[in-house]
């Protein structure tokens, strides 16, 4: 027998199930228990940069919206910096992380934040501005990771090292959200299609 | 220095996306393969949480919803353990969140219509932050099994849902804790989405009599393992090298 490596194995994932809201968004489950629900304020009041809204639907393989999904987002600030392990290095109050659930009736979700800046990628190549998403729900056995890029960043998107990893150019557009202007607020609409036509690109990170 | 990438996730111990015996997965699973990324700051950083985010009773489910002087009905238990990485190093200062049904198997959720009764003194959610050694603990009642509409007579084993962050967005994990000896575990199509029997054992909390409070609460031990991170022995290669 050669030497043993003695690594532990990662705990296996399980679906978040239909009642994920109880633990992670109890107000939506129908009761208030915590002083403060986490994930509602991503950028805080001091964050620099353009204030934006991001919204969309998560759509299943039958074309119907998923109404019991929970999404988390992780992003850099407008200067392209992520908070460090102490939560510092960014504006006071900038958490960079958010959590939203879908409306039970319509499946619509949305959050307000600031548009992130470009982040340094591997080998000194800049990545286009993007939001990192993690999606869990009943029927999803392991959280799905994807990114959302911004539809008004054509030049940066064309050079983005991650978008360019997707060899099927037609699939790249599934993670680029078009920008619209709604009463002076920029809104990016990001439809996440779990399966079928125009299936969203998911990443194994 | 300990600042390299996280180890590749072993997709053969995790459930695949499509597991037809768990019916809801059929329409909610991508058909294309996920695209593998070499990690950047986007994956290797993650949110931090502080004690200012939490209330004093957030990890005590016997108290955090009960009326003054009352307590929920059910088997009083302590769930404790450590959050570790694959290198067996503790993961300190990380947020652990749990949610569960009450002793009757009923969730306090407006969409749960099961006949099992609600407990006026039980909410069913808790959260805590691991200490410097990665330790955490909760006090709660042992949840009951409950039926669900998959096959017509499926029953979930008693379980507590567990959500953990780690220190990087790529460590993010939601799983379920099961209880040692529960005969429903091998019958459950959601448990069976996990292809590896050892990985199922690893989600089964062990009765820990040494951690009980005599004449008060039984204890179960449940360690959670997140992805480990490699050491950077050598400089990053320049592009094209």
XYZ file of C-alpha atoms in Angstrom, chain A residues 63-186:
124
model
C -41.253 26.903 -20.546
C -42.883 27.760 -17.229
C -41.382 30.106 -14.640
C -39.929 28.466 -11.554
C -41.726 30.082 -8.631
C -39.838 28.617 -5.688
C -36.286 29.466 -6.675
C -33.697 31.318 -4.595
C -30.889 33.231 -6.278
C -27.698 34.573 -4.793
C -25.410 37.061 -6.443
C -21.749 37.908 -5.776
C -20.148 40.926 -7.390
C -17.275 43.378 -7.295
C -17.762 47.087 -6.676
C -17.613 49.704 -9.409
C -13.804 49.680 -9.216
C -13.735 45.933 -9.908
C -12.761 44.957 -6.341
C -14.319 42.174 -4.303
C -14.498 42.576 -0.516
C -11.587 40.717 1.109
C -11.937 37.998 3.757
C -12.599 40.674 6.388
C -15.187 42.346 4.184
C -12.818 45.277 3.599
C -11.108 46.830 0.602
C -14.399 48.284 -0.648
C -16.747 51.101 0.369
C -18.147 50.868 3.880
C -21.370 48.879 3.702
C -20.631 47.263 0.355
C -21.304 43.557 0.925
C -21.174 42.463 -2.701
C -23.551 39.626 -1.940
C -27.282 39.473 -2.334
C -30.072 36.968 -2.037
C -33.485 37.162 -3.639
C -36.436 34.870 -4.073
C -39.049 34.804 -6.767
C -42.567 36.084 -6.427
C -44.718 33.034 -5.647
C -47.407 34.100 -8.129
C -45.348 35.225 -11.112
C -41.826 33.894 -10.672
C -40.350 37.383 -11.153
C -37.225 38.276 -9.180
C -35.220 41.487 -9.038
C -32.521 43.224 -7.067
C -31.015 46.687 -6.885
C -27.279 47.171 -6.847
C -24.474 49.049 -8.545
C -22.934 48.012 -11.828
C -19.643 46.215 -11.110
C -16.382 47.221 -12.717
C -14.121 44.968 -14.777
C -12.203 42.447 -12.649
C -8.700 41.146 -13.258
C -8.870 37.565 -14.489
C -6.215 34.925 -14.932
C -2.883 35.668 -16.547
C -3.494 39.397 -16.334
C -6.496 39.348 -18.679
C -9.349 41.622 -17.672
C -12.802 40.115 -17.361
C -15.772 42.142 -18.570
C -18.082 43.405 -15.796
C -20.263 40.538 -14.596
C -22.385 39.251 -11.747
C -21.836 35.745 -10.373
C -25.071 33.835 -9.783
C -25.871 30.760 -7.728
C -29.326 29.243 -8.107
C -31.049 26.694 -5.881
C -34.594 25.318 -5.786
C -36.668 22.205 -5.434
C -35.626 19.834 -8.229
C -32.108 21.322 -8.444
C -29.792 18.794 -6.797
C -26.704 20.977 -6.725
C -26.632 24.766 -6.944
C -26.231 26.048 -10.497
C -23.499 28.595 -11.134
C -23.636 31.106 -13.932
C -22.625 34.673 -14.707
C -24.546 37.625 -16.046
C -22.759 40.007 -18.376
C -24.027 43.434 -19.392
C -25.532 44.050 -22.825
C -23.989 47.526 -23.090
C -20.413 46.252 -22.752
C -19.886 44.899 -26.274
C -16.180 45.606 -26.444
C -15.328 44.170 -23.021
C -17.608 41.171 -23.568
C -15.906 40.396 -26.885
C -12.571 40.157 -25.056
C -13.801 38.415 -21.919
C -11.795 35.229 -21.288
C -14.740 33.314 -19.812
C -17.248 34.189 -22.545
C -14.593 33.147 -25.046
C -14.362 29.720 -23.417
C -17.852 29.018 -24.729
C -17.031 27.582 -28.110
C -20.641 27.840 -29.332
C -20.867 31.555 -29.981
C -24.650 31.440 -30.074
C -24.755 30.282 -26.456
C -22.769 33.275 -25.200
C -25.798 35.512 -25.587
C -27.689 33.439 -22.997
C -25.632 35.125 -20.266
C -25.568 38.660 -21.662
C -28.496 40.699 -20.353
C -29.894 43.509 -22.517
C -30.129 46.967 -20.990
C -33.297 48.968 -20.973
C -34.121 52.321 -19.490
C -37.147 52.442 -17.209
C -38.048 55.902 -15.926
C -34.401 56.846 -15.662
C -33.254 53.591 -14.022
C -31.140 51.201 -16.040
